[in-house]
XYZ file of C-alpha atoms in Angstrom:
657
model
C 97.705 141.543 91.117
C 97.101 145.200 90.084
C 93.366 144.600 89.889
C 93.393 142.948 93.308
C 95.404 145.847 94.807
C 93.036 148.373 93.251
C 90.043 146.550 94.705
C 91.655 146.303 98.104
C 94.176 149.110 98.810
C 95.433 147.326 101.942
C 96.253 144.067 100.131
C 99.902 144.805 99.274
C 100.600 146.324 102.683
C 99.106 143.309 104.422
C 101.094 140.830 102.335
C 104.331 142.796 102.870
C 103.662 142.780 106.642
C 103.183 138.992 106.584
C 106.410 138.564 104.665
C 108.437 140.903 106.905
C 107.106 139.262 110.082
C 108.299 135.841 108.879
C 111.648 137.061 107.567
C 113.093 139.756 109.791
C 116.235 141.307 108.357
C 119.394 139.925 109.981
C 121.413 142.272 112.196
C 124.556 143.857 110.839
C 127.545 141.542 111.137
C 131.212 142.266 111.096
C 132.999 141.953 107.796
C 133.628 138.397 106.603
C 131.737 136.952 109.569
C 129.068 134.436 108.561
C 125.636 135.883 109.023
C 123.728 134.180 111.834
C 120.073 133.396 111.412
C 117.938 135.445 113.760
C 115.125 134.285 115.963
C 112.750 135.567 113.331
C 114.356 133.227 110.815
C 114.578 130.018 112.761
C 114.047 130.470 116.482
C 116.555 130.166 119.300
C 116.769 126.380 119.230
C 117.089 126.223 115.477
C 120.046 128.665 115.501
C 121.984 125.863 117.186
C 121.244 123.599 114.245
C 121.542 125.989 111.297
C 123.390 129.090 110.199
C 123.102 130.930 106.889
C 126.153 130.973 104.692
C 126.800 134.580 103.628
C 127.588 133.776 100.051
C 124.861 131.264 99.293
C 122.210 131.781 101.902
C 122.018 127.985 102.332
C 121.648 126.443 105.787
C 124.827 124.735 107.048
C 124.599 121.913 109.574
C 126.167 122.460 112.974
C 125.105 119.128 114.524
C 128.045 116.782 115.026
C 128.345 113.659 112.910
C 127.428 111.291 115.697
C 124.437 113.253 116.910
C 120.991 111.777 116.539
C 117.583 113.183 115.861
C 114.490 111.076 116.347
C 111.944 111.273 113.589
C 109.319 110.587 116.219
C 110.440 113.787 118.027
C 109.335 116.052 115.173
C 105.684 116.755 115.770
C 103.204 119.279 114.496
C 101.466 121.848 116.621
C 97.886 122.894 116.118
C 98.985 125.781 113.930
C 101.013 123.548 111.646
C 104.464 124.317 113.088
C 107.035 121.556 113.516
C 108.370 121.202 117.055
C 111.304 119.322 118.535
C 110.188 117.031 121.344
C 113.478 115.205 121.814
C 113.707 116.250 125.464
C 110.054 115.803 126.383
C 110.561 112.329 127.819
C 113.251 113.670 130.129
C 111.429 116.869 131.057
C 107.734 116.449 130.288
C 106.984 119.966 131.495
C 109.365 121.525 129.002
C 107.599 123.881 126.595
C 108.193 122.843 123.011
C 110.053 125.378 120.917
C 108.807 125.792 117.357
C 111.262 125.002 114.621
C 111.170 127.594 111.873
C 109.058 126.451 108.994
C 108.226 128.716 106.095
C 104.556 129.632 106.435
C 102.075 128.484 103.834
C 101.758 131.001 101.058
C 98.903 131.624 98.666
C 99.201 132.687 95.061
C 98.990 136.382 95.966
C 101.818 136.221 98.499
C 104.042 134.241 96.139
C 103.447 136.931 93.496
C 104.575 139.631 95.921
C 107.675 137.590 96.819
C 108.671 137.259 93.186
C 108.762 141.052 92.788
C 110.773 141.571 95.987
C 114.580 141.741 95.808
C 116.377 138.679 97.104
C 117.567 140.669 100.139
C 118.887 144.112 100.892
C 122.575 144.415 100.064
C 122.353 141.618 97.477
C 122.034 138.894 100.151
C 119.489 136.126 99.780
C 116.784 135.225 102.201
C 117.671 132.096 104.203
C 114.892 129.615 103.391
C 112.905 127.741 106.043
C 114.314 124.577 107.526
C 111.470 122.313 106.406
C 112.826 121.494 102.967
C 116.411 121.403 104.222
C 115.537 119.006 107.019
C 113.920 116.680 104.504
C 116.974 116.898 102.257
C 119.251 116.172 105.224
C 117.308 113.062 106.212
C 117.293 111.785 102.645
C 120.976 112.326 101.916
C 122.746 111.364 105.136
C 123.379 107.578 105.370
C 121.233 106.347 108.186
C 121.332 103.676 110.823
C 117.979 102.845 112.282
C 118.029 101.992 115.941
C 115.181 100.808 118.081
C 114.131 102.835 121.066
C 112.433 100.581 123.597
C 108.652 100.735 123.698
C 106.122 99.379 126.059
C 104.613 95.974 125.704
C 102.892 95.664 122.342
C 103.609 99.200 121.193
C 104.753 99.972 117.677
C 108.553 100.135 117.624
C 110.040 103.608 117.729
C 112.824 104.333 115.269
C 115.620 106.845 115.341
C 117.924 108.068 112.614
C 121.595 108.143 113.521
C 124.444 109.433 111.379
C 126.329 106.526 109.834
C 129.761 105.835 111.212
C 132.796 106.254 108.958
C 133.690 103.180 106.981
C 130.342 101.462 107.362
C 129.217 99.791 104.152
C 125.802 101.190 103.411
C 124.577 98.062 101.669
C 125.220 96.094 104.857
C 123.090 98.347 107.021
C 119.697 96.903 107.791
C 117.369 99.860 108.132
C 114.339 99.208 110.255
C 112.733 102.284 108.698
C 113.256 100.829 105.235
C 111.731 97.549 106.387
C 108.844 99.461 107.895
C 108.293 101.306 104.635
C 108.604 98.141 102.561
C 106.413 96.073 104.867
C 103.851 98.693 105.810
C 101.061 96.522 104.436
C 99.631 95.630 107.813
C 96.870 93.566 106.158
C 99.440 91.411 104.321
C 98.054 92.026 100.858
C 94.454 91.597 101.974
C 95.126 88.354 103.827
C 93.952 89.887 107.103
C 90.586 91.523 107.632
C 90.502 95.097 108.847
C 88.398 96.267 111.747
C 89.725 94.254 114.702
C 90.247 96.037 118.006
C 94.029 96.459 117.977
C 94.229 96.626 121.771
C 92.997 93.065 122.102
C 95.700 91.692 119.781
C 98.729 93.902 119.165
C 100.493 91.351 116.983
C 97.878 91.163 114.235
C 98.727 94.492 112.607
C 102.266 94.987 113.951
C 103.918 91.760 112.823
C 104.840 92.987 109.330
C 107.155 95.634 110.791
C 109.266 93.006 112.550
C 109.703 90.699 109.591
C 112.887 91.038 107.568
C 111.336 88.997 104.767
C 108.332 90.679 103.168
C 106.698 87.341 102.372
C 104.567 86.286 99.422
C 101.354 87.937 98.277
C 98.095 85.949 98.441
C 95.930 85.456 95.377
C 92.804 87.578 95.081
C 90.767 84.386 94.987
C 92.171 83.394 98.382
C 91.449 86.853 99.798
C 87.855 86.653 98.549
C 87.479 83.112 99.899
C 88.704 84.188 103.333
C 86.175 87.020 103.495
C 83.418 84.580 102.505
C 84.546 82.109 105.145
C 84.541 84.805 107.814
C 80.927 85.540 106.896
C 80.162 81.814 107.202
C 81.744 81.680 110.670
C 79.607 84.647 111.767
C 76.421 83.250 110.236
C 76.753 79.702 111.574
C 79.166 79.957 114.485
C 78.539 79.786 118.239
C 75.772 82.069 119.462
C 73.708 81.890 116.283
C 70.367 80.205 115.693
C 71.964 77.972 113.061
C 74.518 76.706 115.608
C 71.805 75.992 118.160
C 69.802 74.019 115.594
C 72.896 72.058 114.569
C 73.575 71.118 118.202
C 70.003 69.856 118.582
C 70.408 67.780 115.448
C 73.650 66.322 116.839
C 71.965 65.432 120.137
C 69.228 63.587 118.262
C 71.769 61.199 116.769
C 70.217 61.564 113.341
C 71.539 63.038 110.118
C 69.843 65.763 108.154
C 69.659 66.118 104.405
C 71.302 69.287 103.014
C 72.103 70.913 106.351
C 72.120 74.701 106.517
C 75.571 74.733 108.129
C 78.261 72.073 108.452
C 80.987 71.896 111.084
C 84.518 70.619 111.651
C 85.857 70.206 115.189
C 89.660 70.004 115.486
C 91.095 68.154 118.505
C 94.141 69.814 120.101
C 96.882 67.564 121.486
C 100.645 66.983 121.665
C 103.304 69.683 121.282
C 102.889 73.271 120.166
C 104.192 72.657 116.649
C 101.803 69.710 116.223
C 98.840 71.760 117.443
C 99.595 74.600 115.042
C 99.947 72.265 112.054
C 96.758 70.430 113.025
C 94.734 73.648 113.320
C 96.091 74.913 109.985
C 95.208 71.591 108.333
C 91.685 71.650 109.762
C 91.156 75.218 108.575
C 92.439 74.306 105.099
C 89.876 71.504 104.882
C 87.097 73.699 106.303
C 87.922 76.389 103.736
C 87.725 73.886 100.886
C 84.468 72.277 102.021
C 82.648 75.337 103.427
C 82.585 74.099 107.007
C 82.646 76.167 110.168
C 85.919 75.517 112.019
C 85.743 75.004 115.789
C 89.028 74.373 117.606
C 89.259 72.438 120.833
C 90.357 75.112 123.358
C 92.344 72.697 125.530
C 96.153 72.728 125.664
C 96.070 76.538 126.005
C 94.898 77.202 122.450
C 92.803 80.055 123.851
C 95.794 81.615 125.674
C 98.358 81.441 122.886
C 96.471 82.696 119.818
C 94.199 85.636 119.127
C 90.843 85.021 117.516
C 91.423 84.894 113.731
C 87.831 85.589 112.634
C 86.231 89.023 113.177
C 83.146 89.259 115.405
C 82.965 85.557 116.171
C 85.047 82.781 117.700
C 86.920 79.760 116.416
C 86.928 78.080 119.852
C 84.481 75.299 120.602
C 82.249 76.582 123.441
C 81.592 74.621 126.628
C 78.630 72.266 126.630
C 79.427 70.413 123.395
C 77.122 67.349 123.294
C 79.935 64.887 122.444
C 81.329 65.030 125.975
C 84.247 62.668 125.380
C 85.269 63.936 121.946
C 88.842 64.616 123.139
C 89.198 60.871 123.817
C 88.055 59.682 120.378
C 90.509 57.158 118.975
C 90.783 53.917 117.008
C 88.047 52.177 118.993
C 85.449 54.927 118.472
C 82.448 53.370 116.668
C 81.877 56.523 114.601
C 85.448 56.489 113.241
C 85.101 56.996 109.491
C 87.703 54.371 108.582
C 86.006 51.809 110.809
C 82.570 52.526 109.333
C 84.045 52.118 105.842
C 85.782 48.900 106.832
C 82.622 47.462 108.418
C 80.452 48.454 105.463
C 78.338 50.855 107.534
C 79.208 53.550 105.014
C 79.587 53.021 101.300
C 81.434 55.270 98.881
C 80.792 56.875 95.538
C 77.717 58.338 93.973
C 76.041 55.087 92.953
C 76.562 52.807 95.966
C 76.881 55.467 98.649
C 74.571 55.732 101.614
C 71.369 57.721 101.443
C 71.232 60.848 103.618
C 68.842 59.198 106.073
C 71.388 56.429 106.661
C 74.298 58.756 107.404
C 75.419 59.185 111.005
C 74.973 62.450 112.876
C 78.767 62.813 112.957
C 81.924 61.056 111.844
C 85.298 60.917 113.556
C 88.291 61.388 111.209
C 91.327 59.607 112.642
C 94.560 60.807 110.993
C 97.022 60.185 113.809
C 100.354 58.397 113.254
C 98.643 54.976 113.535
C 95.893 55.602 110.984
C 94.780 52.557 109.031
C 94.459 52.164 105.272
C 90.713 52.670 105.628
C 91.316 55.919 107.522
C 93.442 57.096 104.600
C 90.432 56.777 102.307
C 89.725 60.288 103.573
C 92.055 61.437 100.751
C 89.960 59.786 98.015
C 87.341 61.472 95.833
C 84.547 58.956 96.419
C 84.877 59.177 100.189
C 84.912 62.973 100.119
C 81.526 62.852 98.409
C 80.180 60.808 101.352
C 81.704 63.092 103.969
C 80.201 66.117 102.261
C 76.719 65.127 103.503
C 77.670 64.522 107.145
C 76.909 67.654 109.163
C 79.483 67.202 111.956
C 83.073 65.981 111.583
C 85.559 65.615 114.436
C 89.198 65.411 113.299
C 92.276 64.161 115.115
C 95.657 64.799 113.549
C 98.995 66.087 114.786
C 100.420 66.437 111.293
C 100.178 68.686 108.254
C 97.710 66.845 106.005
C 97.490 69.521 103.296
C 99.664 67.730 100.671
C 97.304 64.737 100.831
C 94.293 66.935 100.014
C 96.079 68.227 96.901
C 95.758 64.655 95.573
C 91.928 64.790 95.667
C 90.842 65.549 92.107
C 87.616 67.214 93.190
C 89.651 69.893 94.991
C 92.378 70.512 92.443
C 90.693 73.180 90.309
C 89.744 75.265 93.349
C 93.196 74.795 94.882
C 94.817 76.014 91.684
C 92.920 79.301 91.993
C 93.420 79.660 95.737
C 97.123 78.843 95.685
C 98.716 79.407 92.264
C 101.992 79.050 94.176
C 101.411 75.711 95.946
C 104.458 76.104 98.181
C 102.824 79.041 100.017
C 99.805 77.337 101.611
C 101.039 77.316 105.198
C 102.790 80.648 104.680
C 99.438 82.285 103.963
C 97.199 80.286 106.294
C 99.692 80.466 109.155
C 99.989 84.254 108.949
C 96.206 84.481 108.737
C 95.402 82.225 111.698
C 98.178 82.432 114.267
C 98.625 85.792 115.968
C 100.333 85.698 119.378
C 98.243 86.986 122.250
C 99.436 90.147 123.988
C 101.443 88.397 126.757
C 103.327 86.344 124.155
C 103.746 89.348 121.863
C 105.348 91.208 124.754
C 108.007 88.473 124.998
C 108.617 88.662 121.255
C 108.774 92.450 120.972
C 111.024 92.943 123.999
C 113.487 90.286 122.896
C 113.568 91.600 119.348
C 114.268 95.165 120.431
C 116.982 94.081 122.839
C 118.812 91.506 120.712
C 117.838 91.596 117.038
C 116.706 95.076 116.033
C 120.137 96.572 115.376
C 121.631 93.467 113.759
C 122.867 93.553 110.184
C 121.168 90.214 109.695
C 119.666 87.495 111.870
C 120.443 83.791 111.508
C 118.023 81.490 113.334
C 119.221 78.033 114.417
C 116.670 75.563 115.750
C 118.243 72.572 117.519
C 115.707 69.855 118.314
C 117.052 67.528 120.961
C 115.141 65.393 123.413
C 115.481 65.839 127.167
C 117.015 62.404 127.648
C 119.725 63.024 125.063
C 123.155 64.132 126.263
C 124.918 67.132 124.774
C 126.352 66.017 121.449
C 129.712 67.339 120.195
C 128.795 65.773 116.847
C 125.651 67.891 116.532
C 127.620 70.981 117.560
C 130.220 70.288 114.880
C 127.397 69.671 112.404
C 125.934 73.110 113.151
C 129.323 74.809 112.795
C 130.128 73.043 109.537
C 126.692 73.743 108.063
C 126.560 77.440 108.910
C 130.138 78.125 107.811
C 130.237 76.004 104.660
C 126.918 77.502 103.501
C 128.260 80.993 104.328
C 125.499 81.729 106.788
C 128.102 82.546 109.438
C 131.795 83.418 109.072
C 134.563 80.986 109.933
C 136.865 81.777 112.852
C 140.641 82.135 112.754
C 143.045 79.766 114.426
C 144.808 81.004 117.525
C 148.051 81.762 115.678
C 146.111 83.667 112.997
C 144.105 85.664 115.484
C 145.828 89.029 115.144
C 142.628 90.908 114.532
C 142.748 94.453 115.832
C 139.579 95.552 117.577
C 137.480 97.990 115.590
C 136.137 101.191 117.026
C 133.249 100.648 119.409
C 130.013 100.320 117.472
C 131.795 100.565 114.134
C 129.706 97.820 112.530
C 126.426 96.091 112.976
C 126.729 92.504 114.171
C 125.230 89.352 112.788
C 122.806 88.120 115.437
C 122.493 84.362 115.908
C 119.242 83.264 117.541
C 119.474 79.715 118.919
C 116.390 77.879 120.173
C 116.739 74.573 121.980
C 115.686 72.863 125.181
C 119.367 72.828 126.120
C 121.648 75.828 126.472
C 124.885 73.931 125.813
C 124.903 74.442 122.023
C 124.460 78.199 122.133
C 127.029 78.487 124.950
C 129.642 76.694 122.847
C 128.925 78.835 119.798
C 129.057 81.980 121.913
C 132.462 80.943 123.274
C 133.751 80.270 119.774
C 132.848 83.719 118.437
C 134.104 85.428 121.585
C 137.437 83.652 121.868
C 138.324 83.778 118.162
C 138.124 86.523 115.574
C 136.132 85.881 112.414
C 137.916 85.427 109.101
C 136.042 88.308 107.490
C 136.256 90.635 110.480
C 132.511 90.645 111.054
C 131.058 90.615 114.563
C 128.828 87.663 115.504
C 126.629 87.744 118.601
C 125.020 84.492 119.773
C 122.068 84.394 122.138
C 119.323 82.041 123.261
C 116.059 83.302 124.790
C 115.504 80.303 127.086
C 116.610 76.747 127.756
C 113.942 74.858 129.663
C 115.969 71.584 129.612
C 112.790 69.515 129.450
C 109.523 69.819 127.524
C 106.586 70.617 129.783
C 103.048 70.439 128.453
C 100.272 72.780 129.615
C 102.624 74.950 131.678
C 101.769 78.555 130.865
C 105.258 80.066 131.009
C 106.746 77.181 129.027
C 104.077 77.375 126.309
C 104.411 81.164 126.059
C 108.186 80.945 125.650
C 107.900 78.165 123.080
C 105.456 80.161 120.928
C 107.587 83.301 121.282
C 110.707 81.427 120.136
C 108.955 79.895 117.130
C 107.847 83.373 116.116
C 111.295 84.898 116.663
C 112.822 82.234 114.406
C 110.336 83.210 111.713
C 111.582 86.833 111.600
C 115.169 85.810 110.814
C 116.868 86.469 107.493
C 118.090 82.877 107.235
C 117.060 79.764 109.077
C 118.664 76.451 110.035
C 116.274 73.784 111.342
C 116.399 70.207 112.557
C 114.881 67.654 110.192
C 111.363 66.343 110.967
C 110.755 69.011 113.620
C 107.284 70.571 113.617
C 108.764 73.500 115.600
C 111.019 74.289 112.642
C 108.233 73.663 110.117
C 106.067 76.360 111.697
C 108.918 78.892 111.866
C 109.934 78.452 108.229
C 106.346 78.641 106.991
C 105.453 81.778 108.932
C 108.647 83.477 107.797
C 108.459 82.377 104.172
C 111.952 80.871 104.469
C 113.468 77.855 102.747
C 115.667 76.560 105.561
C 118.925 74.673 105.673
C 117.987 71.354 107.302
C 120.320 69.562 109.703
C 120.394 65.846 108.922
C 120.074 63.402 111.770
C 123.276 62.050 113.236
C 123.449 58.258 112.799
C 125.853 56.293 115.010
C 127.773 59.444 115.863
C 128.604 60.284 112.249
C 127.209 62.775 109.745
C 127.542 62.245 106.005
C 126.687 65.799 105.004
C 125.835 68.356 107.687
C 122.836 70.042 106.045
C 121.053 70.726 102.795
C 118.683 73.427 101.539
C 115.047 72.400 101.683
C 113.076 72.359 98.444
C 110.305 74.568 99.832
C 109.129 76.358 102.958
C 106.133 74.033 103.363
C 105.919 71.545 106.254
C 106.208 67.829 105.581
C 103.198 65.499 105.891
C 104.784 62.662 107.887
C 102.179 59.905 107.475
C 100.530 60.437 104.068
C 98.771 57.881 101.882
C 101.509 55.985 100.083
C 99.560 55.367 96.897
C 96.882 56.831 94.690
C 93.393 55.708 95.676
C 92.810 53.587 92.569
C 95.995 53.001 90.589
C 98.430 52.170 93.434
C 100.728 54.843 92.027
C 103.370 56.481 94.227
C 101.644 59.437 95.883
C 104.786 61.543 95.408
C 104.536 61.221 91.619
C 100.859 61.951 90.967
C 100.906 65.736 90.664
C 103.962 67.915 89.914
C 103.728 70.049 93.052
C 103.562 67.194 95.595
C 106.930 65.517 96.218
C 108.597 63.396 98.858
C 110.258 65.254 101.732
C 114.013 65.619 101.976
C 114.088 65.081 105.737
C 111.607 62.162 105.672
C 111.519 60.308 102.330
C 108.184 58.628 103.084
C 106.527 61.995 103.709
C 104.970 64.411 101.228
C 105.343 68.158 100.834
C 104.198 70.891 98.489
C 106.784 72.447 96.183
C 106.868 75.135 93.522
C 105.765 73.367 90.357
C 108.040 75.641 88.303
C 111.110 74.134 89.962
C 110.264 70.551 88.967
């Protein structure tokens, strides 16, 4: 310091001037009056927030306990100062007032400060508010509240002082969830580089989920990047795709084709279409085929493109003009060609490449034949490997059946070391709501779920022709209360609950989805007319009740997809057995649901049971092993029969069996 001062005589004077400008001495105060911070210390607006205690020099909060300060309102100016913009939305022309922040100091200035007395008269300098503001935010118990944003915008959060008596461990902090789930790429599952404006949901979804979800394997992440490159290299608009179309038009096969393709037919309900597309992608990923999804049934309006810089939608002008009508009588049906001997199987008696058809139709609908189920056998997979074009029809989740194919098992073990996460990973990778649907999701979440202590989703699958069932309603009540998902209610004579102070606790939000509104109305009445046994507040709501299922109606399809997604962001989930709607929600959310058993003859043996995994059930699987006639549910440890449909198959965690 002495050497520096000698070299530059003005150094000390300049540093002292900087110090004095930032810390003007406080004016004289009357005896025993707390010294107020001056404008030089903190600015006019900051004096309302902070005063300096005379004895300690520490800032003391003047903001009332119920006041709020938005963390989004603290912004930085071009010169590095922190400003309070809390009133800017109300008065956009208001000039922002700088909050006092201690200026950055170099080594020389800090050396000068160390030699300076704490303050004239033995009083300490009142430090800048930056460190104290941080300490305040970290130490005060916080409640995170949504502030409404525009369609598709990132949710805005605000910190509010916790109310007296609120149990901190019961407070669900959206900021904590945002911090914990800030991996917008889901552990590498998603590719970076998409235009966020075209699909808000892709990188925002993690913030809304209360369950962080499972992490994908690095082998799966690498495989997805490789498959994206394949889609770009061989997909629509490329020379390889044009050549493949010409080969298809010729009606002839080609030995060792440069690119191979799988076309997935879209049909039936939304849940069926999602499971079918996920199944087709799973098979395409395993066999290095380009996936092309039939864009009918609004597949192009409900989901964003999953692959960067290419499309997964089958373009117009596909040579197989009637492919959407392929069914059991289609001559190119693989099972029929196997049954008629047109195609052999195996490496020794299989057909030569020149004898293979230009395409094969894979029929895996509910009425598939035993020959169609040969698709799940090793020998037949070797034949299919050499056919350039495959067209697949299924409305089910065929993945468990492919885990039985020995040729795939080693690769599947590396891709999915946790077999019960297949749809969880592939669903989050593929299915991102388009912006109109995401707007429905985000607005409903902010209005009804954001401030809830926890969210319980209840999916009630009833058919339009079915009358409202008191038995199903009682089943839902018994299930949710006996499993402690929701609190019981007091009898009328016990209902002496005194109302708590307004806003004194966060509620449990119950999200009901059903075609009918009767079930949610009855539950809402119950929790309004009776107090809960534990004193907790329960709020029941249902986004829509269309009363009847309508296919290919834009508003209906948008609402259905939004409600599936909203169910997936719940903390806990109750679903109806055998419902593809519930299967999709539980898989996307990574939730093992409580499954409502079907009511038989107006009676219910046991209202619900916890599912063994979050994976969907394959409703019409092969019943036996291809060669040994062994029960398909006993061949490998991670494929078991479904709890809601004993004939079905589902993937489970092998460690639990």
